[in-house]
Short mmCIF file of C-alpha atoms and ligand atoms in Angstrom, two decimals:
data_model
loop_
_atom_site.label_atom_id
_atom_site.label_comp_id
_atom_site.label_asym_id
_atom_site.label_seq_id
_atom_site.Cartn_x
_atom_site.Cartn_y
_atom_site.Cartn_z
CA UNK A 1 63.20 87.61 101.62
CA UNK A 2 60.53 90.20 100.91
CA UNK A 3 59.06 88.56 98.49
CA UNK A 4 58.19 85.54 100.71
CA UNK A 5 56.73 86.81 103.80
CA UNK A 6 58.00 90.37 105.40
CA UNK A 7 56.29 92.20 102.48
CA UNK A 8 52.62 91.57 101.58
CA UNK A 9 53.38 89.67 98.24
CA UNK A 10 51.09 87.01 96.62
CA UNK A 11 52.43 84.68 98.74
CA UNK A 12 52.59 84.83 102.63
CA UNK A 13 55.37 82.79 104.25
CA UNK A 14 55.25 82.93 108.10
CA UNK A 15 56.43 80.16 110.20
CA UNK A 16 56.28 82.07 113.15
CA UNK A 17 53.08 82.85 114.36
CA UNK A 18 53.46 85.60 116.84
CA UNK A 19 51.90 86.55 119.92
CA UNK A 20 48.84 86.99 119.19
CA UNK A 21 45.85 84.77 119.50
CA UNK A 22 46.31 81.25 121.41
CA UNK A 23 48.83 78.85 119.96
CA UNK A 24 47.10 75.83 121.03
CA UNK A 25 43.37 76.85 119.32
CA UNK A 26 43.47 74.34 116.62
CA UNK A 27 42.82 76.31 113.17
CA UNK A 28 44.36 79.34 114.74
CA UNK A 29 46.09 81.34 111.98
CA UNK A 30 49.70 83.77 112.37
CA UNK A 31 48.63 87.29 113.39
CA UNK A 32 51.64 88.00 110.87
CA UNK A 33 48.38 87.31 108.03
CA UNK A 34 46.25 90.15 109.39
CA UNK A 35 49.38 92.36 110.37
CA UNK A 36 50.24 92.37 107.02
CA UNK A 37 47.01 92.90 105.79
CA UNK A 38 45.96 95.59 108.19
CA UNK A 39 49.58 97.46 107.83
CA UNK A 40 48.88 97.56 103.69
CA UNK A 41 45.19 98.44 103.81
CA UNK A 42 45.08 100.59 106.38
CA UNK A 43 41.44 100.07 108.32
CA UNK A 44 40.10 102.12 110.71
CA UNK A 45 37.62 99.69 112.15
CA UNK A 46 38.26 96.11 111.91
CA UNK A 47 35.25 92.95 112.62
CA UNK A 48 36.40 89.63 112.64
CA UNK A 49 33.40 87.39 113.09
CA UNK A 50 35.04 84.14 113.36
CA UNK A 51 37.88 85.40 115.75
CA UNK A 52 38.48 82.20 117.35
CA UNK A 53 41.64 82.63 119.68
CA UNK A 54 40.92 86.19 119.10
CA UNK A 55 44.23 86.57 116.71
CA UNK A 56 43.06 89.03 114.94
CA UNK A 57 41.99 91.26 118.25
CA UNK A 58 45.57 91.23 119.52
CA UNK A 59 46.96 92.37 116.22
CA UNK A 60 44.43 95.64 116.22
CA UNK A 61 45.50 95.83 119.60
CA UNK A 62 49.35 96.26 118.91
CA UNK A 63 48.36 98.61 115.48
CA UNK A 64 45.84 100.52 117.69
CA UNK A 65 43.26 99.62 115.24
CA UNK A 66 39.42 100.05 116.75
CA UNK A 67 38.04 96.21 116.29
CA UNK A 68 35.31 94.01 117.53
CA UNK A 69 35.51 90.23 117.25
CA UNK A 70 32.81 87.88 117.65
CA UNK A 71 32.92 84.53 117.88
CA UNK A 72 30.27 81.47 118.18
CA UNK A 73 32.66 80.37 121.06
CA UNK A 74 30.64 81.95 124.36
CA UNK A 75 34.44 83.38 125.16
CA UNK A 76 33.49 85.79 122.43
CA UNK A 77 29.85 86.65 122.76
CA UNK A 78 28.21 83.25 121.48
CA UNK A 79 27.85 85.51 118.17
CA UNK A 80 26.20 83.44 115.73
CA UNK A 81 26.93 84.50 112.11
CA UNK A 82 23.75 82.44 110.34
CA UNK A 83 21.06 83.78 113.01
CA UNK A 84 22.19 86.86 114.14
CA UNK A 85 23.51 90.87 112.42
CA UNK A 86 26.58 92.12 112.26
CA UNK A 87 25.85 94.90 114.61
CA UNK A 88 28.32 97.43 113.85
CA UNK A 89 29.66 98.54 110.23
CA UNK A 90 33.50 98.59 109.12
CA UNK A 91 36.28 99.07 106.46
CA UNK A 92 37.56 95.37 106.76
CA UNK A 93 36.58 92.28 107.43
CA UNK A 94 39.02 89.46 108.92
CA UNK A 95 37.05 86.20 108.28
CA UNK A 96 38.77 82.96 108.67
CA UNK A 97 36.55 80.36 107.90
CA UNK A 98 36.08 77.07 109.43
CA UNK A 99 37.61 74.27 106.44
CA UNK A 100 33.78 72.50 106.33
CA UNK A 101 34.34 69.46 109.35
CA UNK A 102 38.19 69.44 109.61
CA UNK A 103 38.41 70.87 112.89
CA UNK A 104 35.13 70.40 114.62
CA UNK A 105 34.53 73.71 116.77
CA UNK A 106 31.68 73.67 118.93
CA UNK A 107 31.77 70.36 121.89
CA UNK A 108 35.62 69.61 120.76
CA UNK A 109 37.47 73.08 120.61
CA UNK A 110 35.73 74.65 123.22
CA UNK A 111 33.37 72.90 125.91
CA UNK A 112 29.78 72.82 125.07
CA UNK A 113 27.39 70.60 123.06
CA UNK A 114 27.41 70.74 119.20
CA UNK A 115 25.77 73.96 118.08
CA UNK A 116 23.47 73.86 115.15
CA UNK A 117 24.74 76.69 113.63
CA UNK A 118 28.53 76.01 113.88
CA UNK A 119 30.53 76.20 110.41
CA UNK A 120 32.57 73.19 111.36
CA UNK A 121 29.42 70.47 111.96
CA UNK A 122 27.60 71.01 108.72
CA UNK A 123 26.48 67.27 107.28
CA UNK A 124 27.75 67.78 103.75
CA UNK A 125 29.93 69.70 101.97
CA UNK A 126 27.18 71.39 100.09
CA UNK A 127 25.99 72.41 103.04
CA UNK A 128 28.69 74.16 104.77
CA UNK A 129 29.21 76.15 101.34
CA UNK A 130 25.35 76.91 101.59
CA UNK A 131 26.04 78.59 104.88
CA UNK A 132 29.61 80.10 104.31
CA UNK A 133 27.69 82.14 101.44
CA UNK A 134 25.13 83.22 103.83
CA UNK A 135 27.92 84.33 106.35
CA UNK A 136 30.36 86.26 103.37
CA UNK A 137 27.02 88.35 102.10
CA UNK A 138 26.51 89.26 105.83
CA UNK A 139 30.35 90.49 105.91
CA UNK A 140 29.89 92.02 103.05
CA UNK A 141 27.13 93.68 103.72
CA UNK A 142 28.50 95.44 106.78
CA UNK A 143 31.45 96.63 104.98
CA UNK A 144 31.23 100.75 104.36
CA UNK A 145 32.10 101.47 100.47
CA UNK A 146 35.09 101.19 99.96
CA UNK A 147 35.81 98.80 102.76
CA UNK A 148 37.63 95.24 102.22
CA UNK A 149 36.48 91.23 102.98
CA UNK A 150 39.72 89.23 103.31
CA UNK A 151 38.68 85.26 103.33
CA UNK A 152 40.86 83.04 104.45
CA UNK A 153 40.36 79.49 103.59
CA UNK A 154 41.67 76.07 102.56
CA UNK A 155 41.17 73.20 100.33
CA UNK A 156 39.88 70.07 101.35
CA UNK A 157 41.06 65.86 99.88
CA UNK A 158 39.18 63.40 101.44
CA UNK A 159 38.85 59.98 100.07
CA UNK A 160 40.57 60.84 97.11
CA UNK A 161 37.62 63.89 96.33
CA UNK A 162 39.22 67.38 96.29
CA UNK A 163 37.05 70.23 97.41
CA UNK A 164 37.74 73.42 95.98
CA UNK A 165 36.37 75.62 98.80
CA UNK A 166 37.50 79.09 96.95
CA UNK A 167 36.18 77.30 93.46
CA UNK A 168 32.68 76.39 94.90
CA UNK A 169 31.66 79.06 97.34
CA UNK A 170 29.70 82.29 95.97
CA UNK A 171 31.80 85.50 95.07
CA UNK A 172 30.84 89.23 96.78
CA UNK A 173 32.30 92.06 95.74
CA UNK A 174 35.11 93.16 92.89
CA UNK A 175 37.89 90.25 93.59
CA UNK A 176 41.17 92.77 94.26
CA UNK A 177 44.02 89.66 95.29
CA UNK A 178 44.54 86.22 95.50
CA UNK A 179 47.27 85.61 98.00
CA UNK A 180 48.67 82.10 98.75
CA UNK A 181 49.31 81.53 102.35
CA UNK A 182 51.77 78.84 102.98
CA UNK A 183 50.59 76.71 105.96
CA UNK A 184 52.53 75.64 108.90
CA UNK A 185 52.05 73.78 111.99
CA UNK A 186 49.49 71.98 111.30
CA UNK A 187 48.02 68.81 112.68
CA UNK A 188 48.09 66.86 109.74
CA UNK A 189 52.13 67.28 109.46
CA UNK A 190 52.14 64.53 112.24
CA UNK A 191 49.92 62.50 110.66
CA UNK A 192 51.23 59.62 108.73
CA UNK A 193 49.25 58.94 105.43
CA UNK A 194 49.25 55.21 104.50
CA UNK A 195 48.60 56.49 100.33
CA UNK A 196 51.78 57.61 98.90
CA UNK A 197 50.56 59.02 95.81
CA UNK A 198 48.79 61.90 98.08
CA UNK A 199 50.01 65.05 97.50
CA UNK A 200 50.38 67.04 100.58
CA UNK A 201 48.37 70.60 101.12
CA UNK A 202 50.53 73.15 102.55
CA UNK A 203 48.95 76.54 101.42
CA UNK A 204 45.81 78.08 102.20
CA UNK A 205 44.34 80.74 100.27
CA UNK A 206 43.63 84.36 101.35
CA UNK A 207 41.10 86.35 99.13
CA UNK A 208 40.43 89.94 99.24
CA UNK A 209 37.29 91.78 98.09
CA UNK A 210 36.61 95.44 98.04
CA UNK A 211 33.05 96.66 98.54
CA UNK A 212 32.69 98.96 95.46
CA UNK A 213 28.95 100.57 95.36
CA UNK A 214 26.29 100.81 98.07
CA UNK A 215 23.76 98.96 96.08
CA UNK A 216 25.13 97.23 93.15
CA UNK A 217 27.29 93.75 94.76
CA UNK A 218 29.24 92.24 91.81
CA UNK A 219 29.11 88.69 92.59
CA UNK A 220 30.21 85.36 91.06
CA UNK A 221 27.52 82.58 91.81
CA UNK A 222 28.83 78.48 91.28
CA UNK A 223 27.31 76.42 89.79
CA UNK A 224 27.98 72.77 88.97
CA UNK A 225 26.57 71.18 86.00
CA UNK A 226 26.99 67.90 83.64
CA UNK A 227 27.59 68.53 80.29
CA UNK A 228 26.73 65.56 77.94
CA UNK A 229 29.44 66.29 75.04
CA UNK A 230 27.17 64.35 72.95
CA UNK A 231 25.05 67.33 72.54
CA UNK A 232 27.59 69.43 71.79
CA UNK A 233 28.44 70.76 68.21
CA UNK A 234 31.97 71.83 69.11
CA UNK A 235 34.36 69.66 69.84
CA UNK A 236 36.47 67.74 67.11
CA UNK A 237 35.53 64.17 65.40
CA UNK A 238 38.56 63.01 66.63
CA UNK A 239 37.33 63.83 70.44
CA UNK A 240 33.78 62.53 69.25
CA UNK A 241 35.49 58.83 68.06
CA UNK A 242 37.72 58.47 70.74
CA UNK A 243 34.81 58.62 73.44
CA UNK A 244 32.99 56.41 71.80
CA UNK A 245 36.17 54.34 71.72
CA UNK A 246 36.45 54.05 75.44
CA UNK A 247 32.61 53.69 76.06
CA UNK A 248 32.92 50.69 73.63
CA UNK A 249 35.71 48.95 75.76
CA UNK A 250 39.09 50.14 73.13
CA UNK A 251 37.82 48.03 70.77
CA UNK A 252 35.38 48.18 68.29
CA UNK A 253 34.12 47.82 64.39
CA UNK A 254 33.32 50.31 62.53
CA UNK A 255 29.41 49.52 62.86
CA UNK A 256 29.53 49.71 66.39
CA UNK A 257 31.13 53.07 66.12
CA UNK A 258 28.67 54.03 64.07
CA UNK A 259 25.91 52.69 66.16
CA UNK A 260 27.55 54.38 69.22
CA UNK A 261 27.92 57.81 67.64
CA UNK A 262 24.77 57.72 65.73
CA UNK A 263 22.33 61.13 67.16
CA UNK A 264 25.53 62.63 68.56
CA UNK A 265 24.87 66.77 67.72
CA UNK A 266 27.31 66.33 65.46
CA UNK A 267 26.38 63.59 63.20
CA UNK A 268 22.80 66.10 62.55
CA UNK A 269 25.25 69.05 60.74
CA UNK A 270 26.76 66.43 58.52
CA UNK A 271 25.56 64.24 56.56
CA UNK A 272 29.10 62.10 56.02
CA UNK A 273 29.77 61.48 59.54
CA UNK A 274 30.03 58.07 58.65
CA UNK A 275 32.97 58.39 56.44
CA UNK A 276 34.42 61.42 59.36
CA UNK A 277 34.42 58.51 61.56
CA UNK A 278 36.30 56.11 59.46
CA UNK A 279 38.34 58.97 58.30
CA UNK A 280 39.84 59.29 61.93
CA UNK A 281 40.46 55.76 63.03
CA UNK A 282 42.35 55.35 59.63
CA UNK A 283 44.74 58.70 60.07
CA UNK A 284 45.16 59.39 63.88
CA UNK A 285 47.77 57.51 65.92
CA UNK A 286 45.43 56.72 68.45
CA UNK A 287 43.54 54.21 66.45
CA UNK A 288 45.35 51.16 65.15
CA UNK A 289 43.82 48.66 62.74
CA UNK A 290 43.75 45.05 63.47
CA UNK A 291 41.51 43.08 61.54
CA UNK A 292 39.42 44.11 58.06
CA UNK A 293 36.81 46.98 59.99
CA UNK A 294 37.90 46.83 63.32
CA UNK A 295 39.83 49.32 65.26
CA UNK A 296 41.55 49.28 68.87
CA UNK A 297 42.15 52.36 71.15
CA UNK A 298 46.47 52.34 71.24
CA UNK A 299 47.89 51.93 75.06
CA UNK A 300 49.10 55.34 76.01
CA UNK A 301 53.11 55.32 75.88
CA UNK A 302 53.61 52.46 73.46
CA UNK A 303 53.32 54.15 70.30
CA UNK A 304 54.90 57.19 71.00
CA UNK A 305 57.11 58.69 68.49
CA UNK A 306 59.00 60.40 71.86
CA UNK A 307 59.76 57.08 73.24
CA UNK A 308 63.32 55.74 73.17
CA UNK A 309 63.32 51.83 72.66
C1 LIG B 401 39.33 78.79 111.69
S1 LIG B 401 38.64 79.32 113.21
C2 LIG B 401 39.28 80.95 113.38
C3 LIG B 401 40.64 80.95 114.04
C4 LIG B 401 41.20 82.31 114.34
N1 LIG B 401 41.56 83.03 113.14
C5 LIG B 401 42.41 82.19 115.26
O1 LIG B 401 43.54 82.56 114.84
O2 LIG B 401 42.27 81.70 116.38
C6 LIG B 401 36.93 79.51 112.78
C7 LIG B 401 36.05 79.96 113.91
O3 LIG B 401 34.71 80.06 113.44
C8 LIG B 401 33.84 79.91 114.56
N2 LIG B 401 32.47 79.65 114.06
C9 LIG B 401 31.94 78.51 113.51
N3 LIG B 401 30.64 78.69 113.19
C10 LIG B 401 30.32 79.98 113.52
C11 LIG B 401 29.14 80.76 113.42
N4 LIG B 401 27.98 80.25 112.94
N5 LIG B 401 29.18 82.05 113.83
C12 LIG B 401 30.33 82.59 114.35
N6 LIG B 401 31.47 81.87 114.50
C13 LIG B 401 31.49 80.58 114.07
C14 LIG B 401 34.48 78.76 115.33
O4 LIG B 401 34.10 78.78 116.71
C15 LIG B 401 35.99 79.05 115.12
O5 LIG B 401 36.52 79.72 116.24
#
């Protein structure tokens, strides 16, 4: 179906992975991803610096594109992405990134000892997305105008935490496509999950940037920050009462509400708070009354006017 797969759609379906690259190098990816990419874009001159089973060097083969691929693996020049240039320029960039630790690289995928600089044995997450930055600007920077980074990565759940490795990593270049590539073959299929409320990951994602100026790099830099809503003006009473609710255990009088809410933002811009507060536990559904001045949160799913006795 060319929507799924032959065609390059927004979502990449191949189950088959082709001959290209090495079958058994875990993290290897179909060389149907960069086919399709390379037969739609068009490069002239192709670098992929994380070419692992060198996938994407048998694909430029077969297309007769001029490549280079480098690797941190010695096979492929002991090319170090965090210490060392990018020593020729390009039109495209192939980069498929190590997934933080999933698949450990250096001294488990290929013989060796751990290498400081590998992708795959930062400590922490913030860490690897510390160094995955460092290693898109240098992609990006060896790009000629007009030339395209594709980055191919995944997301990560691990006890319970899901890393957003797409969300949290820094943005180089105008974003042209977001493609989802649906996974296959992978090692965790055979692993049997003893949580059955897990939801599986089967797609990776593929995105594709396109190196616009020769000075000026549009970028999108993450950040992650805690915002207290109690210092926030906009949000509604109703919001305001029922987090003070839940801080208060789903039970409270109307003086500890008070108390609670008292020097929220919002109780500074008006002077009646007081009476906003009682004015919500009395009229919204969530709040039920049950003795003179006190209020309890209602149980999600027992009160509902959508619920069929
Ligand atoms: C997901 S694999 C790429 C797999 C490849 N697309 C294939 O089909 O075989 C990521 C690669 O990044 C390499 N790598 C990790 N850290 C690196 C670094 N600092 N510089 C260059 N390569 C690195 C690893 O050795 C690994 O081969």
């Amino acid at each position: 179906m060319d929507r799924l797969g032959a065609k390059l759609t927004t979502v990449m379906n191949f189950p088959e992975r082709g001959p290209y690259g090495d079958s058994s190098y875990r993290g290897n990816c179909s060389g149907y991803v960069q086919k399709a990419l390379f037969e739609h874009y068009e490069p002239k001159k192709v670098i992929d610096p994380f070419c692992g089973s060198n996938t994407t060097g048998d694909v430029c083969l077969e297309l007769r594109i001029d490549h280079l691929c480098l690797d941190l693996n010695p096979r492929y020049g002991g090319f170090d992405i965090l210490s060392d240039e990018i020593p020729e320029s390009c039109d495209f960039v192939f980069s498929h990134d190590a997934y933080h630790d999933i698949i450990n690289y250096s001294g488990a995928v290929w013989a060796g000892d751990p290498h400081p600089n590998d992708l795959s044995r930062c400590e922490t997450y913030g860490e690897f997305i510390q160094k995955i930055n460092i290693a898109h600007a240098k992609m990006y920077n060896a790009l000629r105008k007009g030339g395209h980074l594709a980055i191919l990565t995944g997301d990560i759940k691990r006890k319970g935490q899901f890393y957003s490795i797409i969300k949290d990593m820094d943005f180089y270049g105008k974003i042209q496509q977001h493609i989802i590539k649906l996974q296959h073959n992978c090692f965790s299929d055979n692993i049997k999950y003893n949580n059955p409320k897990l939801i599986p990951i089967v797609h990776e994602h593929l995105l594709i940037f396109r190196k616009d100026d020769h000075y000026i790099i549009r970028g999108k830099i993450t950040k992650t920050i805690d915002i207290d809503s109690r210092t926030r003006t906009k949000l509604s009473w109703f919001t305001v009462v029922l987090n003070a609710m839940e801080k208060l255990g789903g039970k409270a009088s109307l003086k500890q509400l008070y108390n609670e809410i008292e020097g929220h933002a919002k109780t500074q811009t008006n002077k009646h708070w007081r009476e906003k507060i009682r004015q919500v536990v009395q009229t919204y559904k969530d709040f039920q009354n049950i003795d003179r001045g006190i209020y309890r949160l209602v149980q999600l799913g027992k009160n509902s006017a959508t619920v069929v006795a």
